[in-house]
PDB file of C-alpha atoms in Angstrom:
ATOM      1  CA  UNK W 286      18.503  -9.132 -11.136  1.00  0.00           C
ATOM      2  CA  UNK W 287      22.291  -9.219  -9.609  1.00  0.00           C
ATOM      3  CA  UNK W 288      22.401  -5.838 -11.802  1.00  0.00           C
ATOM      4  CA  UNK W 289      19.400  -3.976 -10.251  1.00  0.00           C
ATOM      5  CA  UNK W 290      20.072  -5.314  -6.578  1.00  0.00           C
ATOM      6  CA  UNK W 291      24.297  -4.317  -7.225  1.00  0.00           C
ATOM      7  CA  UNK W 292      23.038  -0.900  -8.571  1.00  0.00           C
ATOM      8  CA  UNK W 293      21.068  -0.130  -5.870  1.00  0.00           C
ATOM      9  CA  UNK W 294      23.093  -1.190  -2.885  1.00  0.00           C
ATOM     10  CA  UNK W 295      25.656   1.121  -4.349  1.00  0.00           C
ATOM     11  CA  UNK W 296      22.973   4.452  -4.623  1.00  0.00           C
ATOM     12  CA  UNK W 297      21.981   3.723  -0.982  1.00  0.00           C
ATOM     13  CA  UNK W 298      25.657   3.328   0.150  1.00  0.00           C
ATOM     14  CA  UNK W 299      26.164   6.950  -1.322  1.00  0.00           C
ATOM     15  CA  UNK W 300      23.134   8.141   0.513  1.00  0.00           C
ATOM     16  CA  UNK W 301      24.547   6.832   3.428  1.00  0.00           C
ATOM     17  CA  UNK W 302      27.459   9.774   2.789  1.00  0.00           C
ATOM     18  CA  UNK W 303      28.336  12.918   5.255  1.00  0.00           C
ATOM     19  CA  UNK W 304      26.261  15.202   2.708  1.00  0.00           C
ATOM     20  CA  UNK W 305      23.303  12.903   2.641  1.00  0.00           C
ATOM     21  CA  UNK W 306      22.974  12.604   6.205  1.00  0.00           C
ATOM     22  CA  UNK W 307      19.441  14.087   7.266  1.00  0.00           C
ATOM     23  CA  UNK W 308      17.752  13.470   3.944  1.00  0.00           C
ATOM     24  CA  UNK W 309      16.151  10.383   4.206  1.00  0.00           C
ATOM     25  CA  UNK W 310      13.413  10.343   6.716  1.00  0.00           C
ATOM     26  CA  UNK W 311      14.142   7.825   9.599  1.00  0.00           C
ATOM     27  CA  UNK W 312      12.587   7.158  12.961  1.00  0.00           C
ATOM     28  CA  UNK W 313      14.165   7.918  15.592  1.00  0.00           C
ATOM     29  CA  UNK W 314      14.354   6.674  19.077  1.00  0.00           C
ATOM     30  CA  UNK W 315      13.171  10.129  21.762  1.00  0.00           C
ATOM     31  CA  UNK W 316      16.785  11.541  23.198  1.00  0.00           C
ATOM     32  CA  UNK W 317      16.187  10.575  26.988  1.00  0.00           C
ATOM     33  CA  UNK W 318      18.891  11.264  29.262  1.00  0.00           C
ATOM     34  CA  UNK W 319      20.182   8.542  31.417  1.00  0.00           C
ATOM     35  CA  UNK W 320      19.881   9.755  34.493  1.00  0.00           C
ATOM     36  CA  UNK W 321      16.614  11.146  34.297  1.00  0.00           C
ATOM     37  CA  UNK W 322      13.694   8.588  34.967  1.00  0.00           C
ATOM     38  CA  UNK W 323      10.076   9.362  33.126  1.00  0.00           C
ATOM     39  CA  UNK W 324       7.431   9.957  35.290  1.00  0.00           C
ATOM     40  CA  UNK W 325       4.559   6.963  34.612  1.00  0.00           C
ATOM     41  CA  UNK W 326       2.270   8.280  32.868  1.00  0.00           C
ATOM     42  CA  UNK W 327      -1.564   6.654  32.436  1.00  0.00           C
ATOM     43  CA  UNK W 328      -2.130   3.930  29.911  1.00  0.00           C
ATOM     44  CA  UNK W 329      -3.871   5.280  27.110  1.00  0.00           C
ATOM     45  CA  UNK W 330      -7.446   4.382  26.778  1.00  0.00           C
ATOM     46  CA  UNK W 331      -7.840   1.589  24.554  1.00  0.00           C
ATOM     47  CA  UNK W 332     -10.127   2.913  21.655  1.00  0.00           C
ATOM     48  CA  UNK W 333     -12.781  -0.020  20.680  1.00  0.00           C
ATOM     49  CA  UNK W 334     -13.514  -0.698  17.117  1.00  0.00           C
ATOM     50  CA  UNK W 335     -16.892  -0.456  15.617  1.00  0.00           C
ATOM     51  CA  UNK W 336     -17.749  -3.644  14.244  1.00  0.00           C
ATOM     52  CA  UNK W 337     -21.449  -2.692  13.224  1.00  0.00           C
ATOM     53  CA  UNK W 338     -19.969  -0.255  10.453  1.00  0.00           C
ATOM     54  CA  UNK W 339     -17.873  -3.041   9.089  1.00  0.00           C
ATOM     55  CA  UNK W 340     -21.026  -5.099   8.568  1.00  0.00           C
ATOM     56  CA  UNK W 341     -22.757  -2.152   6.918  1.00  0.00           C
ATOM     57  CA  UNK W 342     -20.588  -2.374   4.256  1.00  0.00           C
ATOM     58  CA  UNK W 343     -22.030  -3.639   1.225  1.00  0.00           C
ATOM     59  CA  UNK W 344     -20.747  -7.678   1.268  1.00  0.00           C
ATOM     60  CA  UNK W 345     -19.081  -8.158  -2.440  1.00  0.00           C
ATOM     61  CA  UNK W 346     -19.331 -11.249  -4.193  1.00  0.00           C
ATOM     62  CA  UNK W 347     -15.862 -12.178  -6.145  1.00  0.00           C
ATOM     63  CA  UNK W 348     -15.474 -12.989  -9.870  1.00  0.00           C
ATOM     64  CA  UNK W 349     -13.210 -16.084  -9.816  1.00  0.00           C
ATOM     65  CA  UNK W 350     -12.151 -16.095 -12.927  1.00  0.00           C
ATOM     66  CA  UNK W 351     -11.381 -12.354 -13.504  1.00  0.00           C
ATOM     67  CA  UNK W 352      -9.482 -12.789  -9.925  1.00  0.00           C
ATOM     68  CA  UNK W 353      -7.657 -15.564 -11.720  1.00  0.00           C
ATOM     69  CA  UNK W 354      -6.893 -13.791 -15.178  1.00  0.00           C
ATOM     70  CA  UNK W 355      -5.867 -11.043 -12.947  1.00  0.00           C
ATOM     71  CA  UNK W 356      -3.236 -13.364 -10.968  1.00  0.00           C
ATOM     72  CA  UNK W 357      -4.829 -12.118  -7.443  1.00  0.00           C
ATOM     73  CA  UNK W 358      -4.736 -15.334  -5.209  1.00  0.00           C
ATOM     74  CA  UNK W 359      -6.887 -15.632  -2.497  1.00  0.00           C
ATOM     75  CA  UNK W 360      -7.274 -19.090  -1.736  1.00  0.00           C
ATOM     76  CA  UNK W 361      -5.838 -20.058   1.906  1.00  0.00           C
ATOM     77  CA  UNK W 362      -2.364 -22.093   1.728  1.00  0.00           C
ATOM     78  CA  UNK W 363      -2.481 -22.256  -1.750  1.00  0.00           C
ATOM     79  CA  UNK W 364       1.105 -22.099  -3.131  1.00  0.00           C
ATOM     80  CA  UNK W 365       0.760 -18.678  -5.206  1.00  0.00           C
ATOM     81  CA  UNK W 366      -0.336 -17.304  -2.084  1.00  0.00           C
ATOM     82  CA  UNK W 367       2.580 -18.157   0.210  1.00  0.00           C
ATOM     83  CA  UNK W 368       4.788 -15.470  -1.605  1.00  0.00           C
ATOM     84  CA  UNK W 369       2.368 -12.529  -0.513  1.00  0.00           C
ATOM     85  CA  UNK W 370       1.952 -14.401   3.022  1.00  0.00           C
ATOM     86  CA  UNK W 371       5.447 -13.820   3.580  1.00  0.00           C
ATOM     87  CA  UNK W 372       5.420  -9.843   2.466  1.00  0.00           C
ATOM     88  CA  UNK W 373       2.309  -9.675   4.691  1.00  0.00           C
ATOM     89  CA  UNK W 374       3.954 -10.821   7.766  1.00  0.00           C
ATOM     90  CA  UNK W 375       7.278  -9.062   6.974  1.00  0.00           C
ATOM     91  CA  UNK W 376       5.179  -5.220   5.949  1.00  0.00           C
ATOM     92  CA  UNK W 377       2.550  -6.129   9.602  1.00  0.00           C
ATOM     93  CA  UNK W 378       5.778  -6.103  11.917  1.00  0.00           C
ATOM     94  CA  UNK W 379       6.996  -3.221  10.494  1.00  0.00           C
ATOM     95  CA  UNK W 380       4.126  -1.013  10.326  1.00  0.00           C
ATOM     96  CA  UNK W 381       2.937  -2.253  13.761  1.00  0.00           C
ATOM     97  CA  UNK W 382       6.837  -1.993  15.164  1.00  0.00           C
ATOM     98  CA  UNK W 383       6.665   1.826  14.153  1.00  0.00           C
ATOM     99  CA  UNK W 384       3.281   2.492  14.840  1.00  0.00           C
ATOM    100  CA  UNK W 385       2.239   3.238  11.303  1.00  0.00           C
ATOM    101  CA  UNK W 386      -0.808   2.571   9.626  1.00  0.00           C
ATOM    102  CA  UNK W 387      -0.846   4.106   6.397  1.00  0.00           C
ATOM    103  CA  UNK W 388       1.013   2.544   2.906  1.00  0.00           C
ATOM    104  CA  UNK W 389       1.328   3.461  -0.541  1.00  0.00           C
ATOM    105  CA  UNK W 390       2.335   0.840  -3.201  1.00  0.00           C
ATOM    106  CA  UNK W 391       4.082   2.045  -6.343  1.00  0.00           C
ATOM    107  CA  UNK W 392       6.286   1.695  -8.958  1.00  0.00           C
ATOM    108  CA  UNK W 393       8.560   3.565 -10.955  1.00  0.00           C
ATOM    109  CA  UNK W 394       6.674   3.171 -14.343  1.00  0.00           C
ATOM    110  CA  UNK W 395       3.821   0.891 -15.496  1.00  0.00           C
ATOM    111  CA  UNK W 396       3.026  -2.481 -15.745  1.00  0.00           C
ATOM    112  CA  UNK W 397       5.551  -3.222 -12.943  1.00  0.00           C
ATOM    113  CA  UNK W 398       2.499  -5.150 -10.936  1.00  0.00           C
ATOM    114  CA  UNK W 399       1.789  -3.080  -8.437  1.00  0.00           C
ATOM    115  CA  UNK W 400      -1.959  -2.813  -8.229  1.00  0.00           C
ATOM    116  CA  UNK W 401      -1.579  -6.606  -8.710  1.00  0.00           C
ATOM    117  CA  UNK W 402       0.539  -6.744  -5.332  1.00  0.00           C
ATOM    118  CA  UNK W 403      -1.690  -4.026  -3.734  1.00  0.00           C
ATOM    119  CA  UNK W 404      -4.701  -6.516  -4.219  1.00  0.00           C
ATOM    120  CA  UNK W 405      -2.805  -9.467  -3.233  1.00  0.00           C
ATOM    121  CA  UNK W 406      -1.333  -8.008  -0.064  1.00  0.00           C
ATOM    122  CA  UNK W 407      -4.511  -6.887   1.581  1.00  0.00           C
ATOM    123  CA  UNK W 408      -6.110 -10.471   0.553  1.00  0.00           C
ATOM    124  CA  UNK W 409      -3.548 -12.078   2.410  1.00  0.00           C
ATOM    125  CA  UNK W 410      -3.773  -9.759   5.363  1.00  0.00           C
ATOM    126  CA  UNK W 411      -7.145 -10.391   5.271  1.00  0.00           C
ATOM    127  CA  UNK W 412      -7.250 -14.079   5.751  1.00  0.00           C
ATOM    128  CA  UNK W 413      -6.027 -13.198   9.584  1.00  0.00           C
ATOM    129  CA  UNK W 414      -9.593 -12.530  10.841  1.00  0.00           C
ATOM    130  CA  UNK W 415      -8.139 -10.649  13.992  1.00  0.00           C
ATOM    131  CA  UNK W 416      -6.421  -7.738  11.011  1.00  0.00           C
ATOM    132  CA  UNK W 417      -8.655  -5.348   9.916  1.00  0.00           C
ATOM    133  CA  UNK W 418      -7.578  -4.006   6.600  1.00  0.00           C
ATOM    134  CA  UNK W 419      -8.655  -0.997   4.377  1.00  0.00           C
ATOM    135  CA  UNK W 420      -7.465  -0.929   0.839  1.00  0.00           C
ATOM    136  CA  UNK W 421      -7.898   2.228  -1.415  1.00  0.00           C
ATOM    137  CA  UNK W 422      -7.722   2.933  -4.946  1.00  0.00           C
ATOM    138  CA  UNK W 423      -5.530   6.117  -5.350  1.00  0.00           C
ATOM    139  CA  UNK W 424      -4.618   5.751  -9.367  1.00  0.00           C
ATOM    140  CA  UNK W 425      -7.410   8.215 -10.096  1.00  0.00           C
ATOM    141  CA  UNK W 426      -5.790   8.231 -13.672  1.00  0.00           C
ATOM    142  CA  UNK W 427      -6.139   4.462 -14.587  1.00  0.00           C
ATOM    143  CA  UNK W 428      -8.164   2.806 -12.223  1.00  0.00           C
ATOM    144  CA  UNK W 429      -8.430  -0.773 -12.345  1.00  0.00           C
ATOM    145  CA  UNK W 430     -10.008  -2.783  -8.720  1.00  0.00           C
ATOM    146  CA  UNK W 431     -13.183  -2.917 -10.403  1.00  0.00           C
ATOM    147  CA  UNK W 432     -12.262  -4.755 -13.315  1.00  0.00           C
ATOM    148  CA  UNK W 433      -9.463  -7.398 -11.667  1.00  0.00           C
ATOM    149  CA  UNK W 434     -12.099  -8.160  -9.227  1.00  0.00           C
ATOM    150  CA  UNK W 435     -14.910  -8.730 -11.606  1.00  0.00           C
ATOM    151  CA  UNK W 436     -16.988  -5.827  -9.236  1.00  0.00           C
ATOM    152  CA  UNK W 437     -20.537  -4.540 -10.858  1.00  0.00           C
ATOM    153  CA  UNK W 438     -20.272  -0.400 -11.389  1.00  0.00           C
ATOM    154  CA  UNK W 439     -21.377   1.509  -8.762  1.00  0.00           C
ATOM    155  CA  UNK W 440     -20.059   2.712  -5.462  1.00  0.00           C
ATOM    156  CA  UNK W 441     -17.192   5.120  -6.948  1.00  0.00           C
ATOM    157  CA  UNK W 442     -14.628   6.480  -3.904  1.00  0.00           C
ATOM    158  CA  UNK W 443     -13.721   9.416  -5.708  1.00  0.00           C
ATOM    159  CA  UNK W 444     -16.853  10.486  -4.733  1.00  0.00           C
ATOM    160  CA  UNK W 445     -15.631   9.990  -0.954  1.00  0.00           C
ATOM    161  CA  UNK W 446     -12.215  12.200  -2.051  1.00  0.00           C
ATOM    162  CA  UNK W 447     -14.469  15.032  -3.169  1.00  0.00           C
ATOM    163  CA  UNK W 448     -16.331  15.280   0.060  1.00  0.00           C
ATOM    164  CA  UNK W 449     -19.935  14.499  -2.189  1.00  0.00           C
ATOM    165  CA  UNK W 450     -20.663  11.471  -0.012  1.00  0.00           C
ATOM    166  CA  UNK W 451     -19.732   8.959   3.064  1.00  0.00           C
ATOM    167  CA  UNK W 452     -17.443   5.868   2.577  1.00  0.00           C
ATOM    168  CA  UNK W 453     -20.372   3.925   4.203  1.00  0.00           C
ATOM    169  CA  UNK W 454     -22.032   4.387   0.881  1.00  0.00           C
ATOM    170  CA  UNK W 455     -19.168   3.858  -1.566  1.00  0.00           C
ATOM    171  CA  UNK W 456     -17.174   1.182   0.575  1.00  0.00           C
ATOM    172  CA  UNK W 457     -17.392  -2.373  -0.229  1.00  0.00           C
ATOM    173  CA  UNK W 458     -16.478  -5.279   2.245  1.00  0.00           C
ATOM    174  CA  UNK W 459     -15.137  -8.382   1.119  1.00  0.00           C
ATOM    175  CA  UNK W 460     -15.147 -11.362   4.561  1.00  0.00           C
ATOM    176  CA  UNK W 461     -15.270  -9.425   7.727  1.00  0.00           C
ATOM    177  CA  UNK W 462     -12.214  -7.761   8.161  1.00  0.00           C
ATOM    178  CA  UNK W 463     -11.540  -6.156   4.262  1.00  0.00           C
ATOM    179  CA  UNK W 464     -12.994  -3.007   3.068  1.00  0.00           C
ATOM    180  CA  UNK W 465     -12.797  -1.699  -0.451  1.00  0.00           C
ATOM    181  CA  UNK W 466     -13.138   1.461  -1.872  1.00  0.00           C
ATOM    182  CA  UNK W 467     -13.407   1.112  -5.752  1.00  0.00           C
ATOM    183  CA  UNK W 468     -13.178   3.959  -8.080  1.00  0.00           C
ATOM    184  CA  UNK W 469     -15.559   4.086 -11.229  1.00  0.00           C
ATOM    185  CA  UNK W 470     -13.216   5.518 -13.585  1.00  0.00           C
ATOM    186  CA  UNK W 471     -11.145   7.957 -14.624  1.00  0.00           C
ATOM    187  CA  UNK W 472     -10.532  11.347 -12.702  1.00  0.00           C
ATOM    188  CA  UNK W 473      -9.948  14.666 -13.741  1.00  0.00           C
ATOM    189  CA  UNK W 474      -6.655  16.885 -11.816  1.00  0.00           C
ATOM    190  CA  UNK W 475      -6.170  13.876  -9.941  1.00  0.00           C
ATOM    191  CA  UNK W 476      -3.159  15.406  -7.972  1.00  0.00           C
ATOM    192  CA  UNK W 477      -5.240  18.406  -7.068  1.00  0.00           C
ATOM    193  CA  UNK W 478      -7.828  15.869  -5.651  1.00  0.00           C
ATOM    194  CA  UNK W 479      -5.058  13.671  -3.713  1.00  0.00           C
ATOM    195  CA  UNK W 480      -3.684  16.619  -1.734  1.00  0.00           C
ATOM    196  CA  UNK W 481      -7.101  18.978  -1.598  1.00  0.00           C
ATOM    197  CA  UNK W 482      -8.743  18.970   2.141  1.00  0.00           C
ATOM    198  CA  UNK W 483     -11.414  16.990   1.221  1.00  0.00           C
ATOM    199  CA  UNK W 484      -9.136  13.938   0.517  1.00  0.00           C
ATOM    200  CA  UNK W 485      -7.223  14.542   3.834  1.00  0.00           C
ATOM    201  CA  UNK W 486     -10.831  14.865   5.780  1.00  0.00           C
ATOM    202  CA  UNK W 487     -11.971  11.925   4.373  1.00  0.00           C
ATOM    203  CA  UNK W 488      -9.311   9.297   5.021  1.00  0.00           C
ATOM    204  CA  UNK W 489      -9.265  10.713   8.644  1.00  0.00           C
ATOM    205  CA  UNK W 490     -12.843   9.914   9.138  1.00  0.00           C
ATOM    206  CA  UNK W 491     -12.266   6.451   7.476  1.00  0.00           C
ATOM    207  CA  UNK W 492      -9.519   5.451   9.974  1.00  0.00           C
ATOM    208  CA  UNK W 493     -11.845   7.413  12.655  1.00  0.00           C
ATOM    209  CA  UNK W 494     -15.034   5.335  11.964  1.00  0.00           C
ATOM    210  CA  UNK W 495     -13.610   1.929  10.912  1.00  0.00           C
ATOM    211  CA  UNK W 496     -10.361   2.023  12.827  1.00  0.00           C
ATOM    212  CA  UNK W 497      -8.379  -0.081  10.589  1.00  0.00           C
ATOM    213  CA  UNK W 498      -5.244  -2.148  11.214  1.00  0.00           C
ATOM    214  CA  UNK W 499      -3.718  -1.073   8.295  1.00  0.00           C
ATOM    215  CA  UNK W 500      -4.801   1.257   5.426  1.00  0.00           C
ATOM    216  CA  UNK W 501      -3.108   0.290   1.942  1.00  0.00           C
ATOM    217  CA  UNK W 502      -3.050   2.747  -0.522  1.00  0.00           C
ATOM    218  CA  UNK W 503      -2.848   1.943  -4.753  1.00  0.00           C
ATOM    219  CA  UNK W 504      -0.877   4.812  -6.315  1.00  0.00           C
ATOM    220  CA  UNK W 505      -0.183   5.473  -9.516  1.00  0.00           C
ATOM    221  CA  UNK W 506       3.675   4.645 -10.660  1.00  0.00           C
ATOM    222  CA  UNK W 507       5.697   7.639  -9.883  1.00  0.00           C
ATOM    223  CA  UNK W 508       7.147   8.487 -13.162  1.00  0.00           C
ATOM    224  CA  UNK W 509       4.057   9.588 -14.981  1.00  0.00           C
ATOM    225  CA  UNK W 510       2.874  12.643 -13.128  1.00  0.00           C
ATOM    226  CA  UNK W 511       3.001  14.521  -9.762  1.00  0.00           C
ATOM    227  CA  UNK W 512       0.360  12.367  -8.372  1.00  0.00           C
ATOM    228  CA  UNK W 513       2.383  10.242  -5.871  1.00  0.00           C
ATOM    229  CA  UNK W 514       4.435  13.232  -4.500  1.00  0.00           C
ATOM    230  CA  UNK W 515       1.469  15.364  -4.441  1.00  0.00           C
ATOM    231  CA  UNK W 516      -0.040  12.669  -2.129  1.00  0.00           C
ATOM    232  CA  UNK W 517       2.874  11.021  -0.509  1.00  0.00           C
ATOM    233  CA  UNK W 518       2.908  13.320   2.704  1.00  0.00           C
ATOM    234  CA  UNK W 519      -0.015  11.733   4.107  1.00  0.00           C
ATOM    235  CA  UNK W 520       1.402   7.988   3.972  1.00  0.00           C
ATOM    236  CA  UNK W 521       3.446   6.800   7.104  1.00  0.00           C
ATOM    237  CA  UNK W 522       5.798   4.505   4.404  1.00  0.00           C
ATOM    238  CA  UNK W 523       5.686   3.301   0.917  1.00  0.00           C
ATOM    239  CA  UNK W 524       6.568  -0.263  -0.952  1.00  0.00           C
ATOM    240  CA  UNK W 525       8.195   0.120  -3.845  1.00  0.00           C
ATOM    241  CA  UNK W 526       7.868  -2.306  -6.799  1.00  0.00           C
ATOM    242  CA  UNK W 527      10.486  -3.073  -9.662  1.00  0.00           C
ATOM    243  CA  UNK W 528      10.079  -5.271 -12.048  1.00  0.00           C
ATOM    244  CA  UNK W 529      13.161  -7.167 -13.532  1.00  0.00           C
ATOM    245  CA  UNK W 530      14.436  -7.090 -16.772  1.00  0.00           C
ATOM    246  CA  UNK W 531      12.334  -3.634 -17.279  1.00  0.00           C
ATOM    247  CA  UNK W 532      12.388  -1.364 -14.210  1.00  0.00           C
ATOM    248  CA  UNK W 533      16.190   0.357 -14.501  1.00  0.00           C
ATOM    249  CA  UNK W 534      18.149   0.832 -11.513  1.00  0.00           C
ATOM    250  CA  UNK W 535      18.082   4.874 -11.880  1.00  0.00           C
ATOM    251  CA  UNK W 536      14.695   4.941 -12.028  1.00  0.00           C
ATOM    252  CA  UNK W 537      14.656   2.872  -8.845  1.00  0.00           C
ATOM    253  CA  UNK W 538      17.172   5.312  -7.153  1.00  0.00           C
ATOM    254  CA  UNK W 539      15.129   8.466  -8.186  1.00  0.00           C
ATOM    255  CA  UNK W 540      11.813   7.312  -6.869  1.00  0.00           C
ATOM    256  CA  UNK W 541      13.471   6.047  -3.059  1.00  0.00           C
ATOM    257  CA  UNK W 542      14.918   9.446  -3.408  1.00  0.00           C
ATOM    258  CA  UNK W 543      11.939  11.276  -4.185  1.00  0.00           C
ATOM    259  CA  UNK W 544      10.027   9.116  -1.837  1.00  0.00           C
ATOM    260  CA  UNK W 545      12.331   9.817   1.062  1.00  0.00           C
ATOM    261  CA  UNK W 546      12.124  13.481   1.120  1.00  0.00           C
ATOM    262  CA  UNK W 547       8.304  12.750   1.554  1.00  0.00           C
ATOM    263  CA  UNK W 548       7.832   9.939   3.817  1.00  0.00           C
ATOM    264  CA  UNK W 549       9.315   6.459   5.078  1.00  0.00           C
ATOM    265  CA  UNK W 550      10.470   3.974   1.971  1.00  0.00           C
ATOM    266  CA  UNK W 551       9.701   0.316   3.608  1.00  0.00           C
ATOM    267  CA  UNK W 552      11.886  -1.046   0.605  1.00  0.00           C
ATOM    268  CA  UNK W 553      11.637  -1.882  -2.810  1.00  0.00           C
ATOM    269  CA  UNK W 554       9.797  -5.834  -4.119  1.00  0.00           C
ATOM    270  CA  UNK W 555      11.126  -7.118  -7.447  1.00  0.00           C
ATOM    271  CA  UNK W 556       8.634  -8.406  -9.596  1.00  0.00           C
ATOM    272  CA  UNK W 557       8.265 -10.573 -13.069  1.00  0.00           C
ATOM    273  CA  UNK W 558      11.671 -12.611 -12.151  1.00  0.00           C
ATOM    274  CA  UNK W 559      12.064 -15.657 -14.389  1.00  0.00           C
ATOM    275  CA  UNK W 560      15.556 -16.439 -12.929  1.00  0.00           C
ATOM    276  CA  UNK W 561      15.350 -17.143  -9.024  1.00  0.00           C
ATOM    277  CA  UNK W 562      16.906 -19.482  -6.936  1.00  0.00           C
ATOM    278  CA  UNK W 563      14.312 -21.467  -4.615  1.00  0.00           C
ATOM    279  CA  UNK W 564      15.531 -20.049  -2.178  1.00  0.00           C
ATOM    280  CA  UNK W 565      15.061 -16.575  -2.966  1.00  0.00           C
ATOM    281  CA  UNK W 566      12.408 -14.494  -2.328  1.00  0.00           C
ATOM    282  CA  UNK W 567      11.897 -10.976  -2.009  1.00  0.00           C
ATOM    283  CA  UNK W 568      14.445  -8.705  -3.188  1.00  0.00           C
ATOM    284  CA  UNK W 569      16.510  -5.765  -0.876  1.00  0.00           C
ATOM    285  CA  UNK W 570      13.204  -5.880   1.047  1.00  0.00           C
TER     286      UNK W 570
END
C-alpha cells in the first residue's frame, strides 16, 4: 500500500510541474478586483422539489441475503457501514462545497469494487432522510445492480438512455429519498449510447423532475474501452477506486490523467487492504 500511495504522490508532484500547469481541471475562485464592490444582486429563487414523483417510484423490496453475499451494508450504525459513512460525509462536503452534483465511480480495471462502493455510498447517503440521492447504472457492458440487490427483471434504464421511455417507468425507489435506475442487461455500442443526445436529454430531465442532491453514476473501469471518456464530460467529478495488491500505480496515474483532461478527479479510495493500521482509513482521498 506504502508502494501505490509513494508512487502516486510522486506522479501528482510531477503534474504539479511548469509544463503541467493548466492540465488538470481545477475550480477556480472568479478574479474580482479589490477595489471594485459587486452590485447585490437578487437571491435566486429557491426551486422546490417534487416529492409526489419520488413516491411514484416503484417502492423495491431488498434481497438480504444477495445484499449480504454482495458485501453492500445497509444496516444503520452497523460497523461495516461506518467506513462508507465516513466517504459519504467526506464526497457530500465536497460536492456541495463546489456546487456539483454529478459523480462517476470507477476503477482502473475490474474487480477493483467499485460497483460494490457505488451501491454502498448511495445507501449510506441515503440513511440521511433530508439527502435525496439518485444512483445510475452506467456499465452498459456488464451490468450488475440487479443481481447484488436481489431486484426481479424489469424496469431496464437503458431504455431511459435511448429516449424509448420516462425514468418514472424504469426508476425504482428504495426508502424515500433513493432512486434506482437498474439496467436489464447487456448493451450494444455502449459508448455511442453514453455520449448520444438522448443520454444527455435524459439525465437533464432526471435532475429536472426529481431534483436530486446528488446523482452517482456506476461506470465501467476505465481500462477496458472508451466508455468512461466517452461519458466523462457530463460528470462534475469522479472517485477513483484502486485496489491493493492488484491495481498498479501506472494504471492509477493514467486514469487521474485521463480523467483530468475530462472533468474534476475527487481522489482515488483503496480497496481489498488486508494490512491497515486502525487508524487508517481511506487512502490519498
Amino acid at each position: 500500500m506504502e508502494r501505490i500511495q509513494s508512487a502516486i504522490a510522486k506522479a501528482r508532484e510531477a503534474r504539479a510541474t511548469p509544463e503541467w500547469h493548466g492540465k488538470e481541471s481545477a475550480v477556480l475562485a472568479p478574479n474580482v478586483h479589490p477595489a471594485v464592490v459587486p452590485a447585490p444582486t437578487a437571491a435566486p429563487e429557491v426551486a422546490v422539489r417534487d416529492f409526489s414523483a419520488w413516491d411514484a417510484l416503484r417502492l423495491i423490496t431488498l434481497d438480504r441475503k444477495a445484499l449480504e453475499k454482495a458485501r453492500i451494508a445497509i444496516q444503520p450504525g452497523h460497523p461495516e457501514t461506518i467506513a462508507f459513512d465516513v466517504l459519504r460525509t467526506r464526497v457530500m462536503h465536497q460536492m456541495r462545497t463546489n456546487g456539483w452534483t454529478r459523480i462517476g465511480i470507477t476503477s482502473p480495471t475490474a474487480s477493483c469494487g467499485k460497483t460494490t462502493l457505488a451501491l454502498n455510498l448511495a445507501f449510506g447517503i441515503s440513511r440521511n432522510p433530508e439527502t435525496y440521492c439518485v444512483l445510475l447504472e452506467t456499465d452498459l457492458r456488464r451490468p450488475s445492480f440487479i443481481k447484488k440487490l436481489g431486484l426481479r427483471p424489469g424496469p431496464d434504464f437503458v431504455k431511459v438512455l435511448r429516449g424509448e421511455d420516462d425514468f418514472a417507468h424504469h426508476g425504482q425507489r428504495y426508502a424515500k429519498n433513493l432512486a434506482v435506475g437498474a439496467c436489464a442487461g447487456q448493451t450494444r455500442a455502449p459508448a455511442e449510447l453514453l455520449q448520444s443526445t438522448t443520454t444527455i436529454a435524459a439525465l437533464a430531465e432526471i435532475e429536472a423532475v426529481y431534483m436530486p442532491d446528488i446523482v452517482i453514476f456506476d461506470l465501467p473501469p476505465m481500462l477496458t474501452g472508451d466508455d468512461v471518456m466517452a461519458f466523462a464530460g457530463q460528470l462534475d467529478c469522479v472517485l477513483l477506486l484502486a485496489a491493493a495488491e492488484t491495481t498498479k500505480a501506472k494504471e492509477i496515474d493514467v486514469c487521474e490523467r485521463n480523467l483530468a483532461s475530462q472533468t474534476n478527479v475527487l481522489g482515488v479510495v483503496l480497496n481489498k487492504c488486508r494490512y491497515m493500521d486502525d487508524a487508517e482509513g481511506y487512502s490519498n482521498y
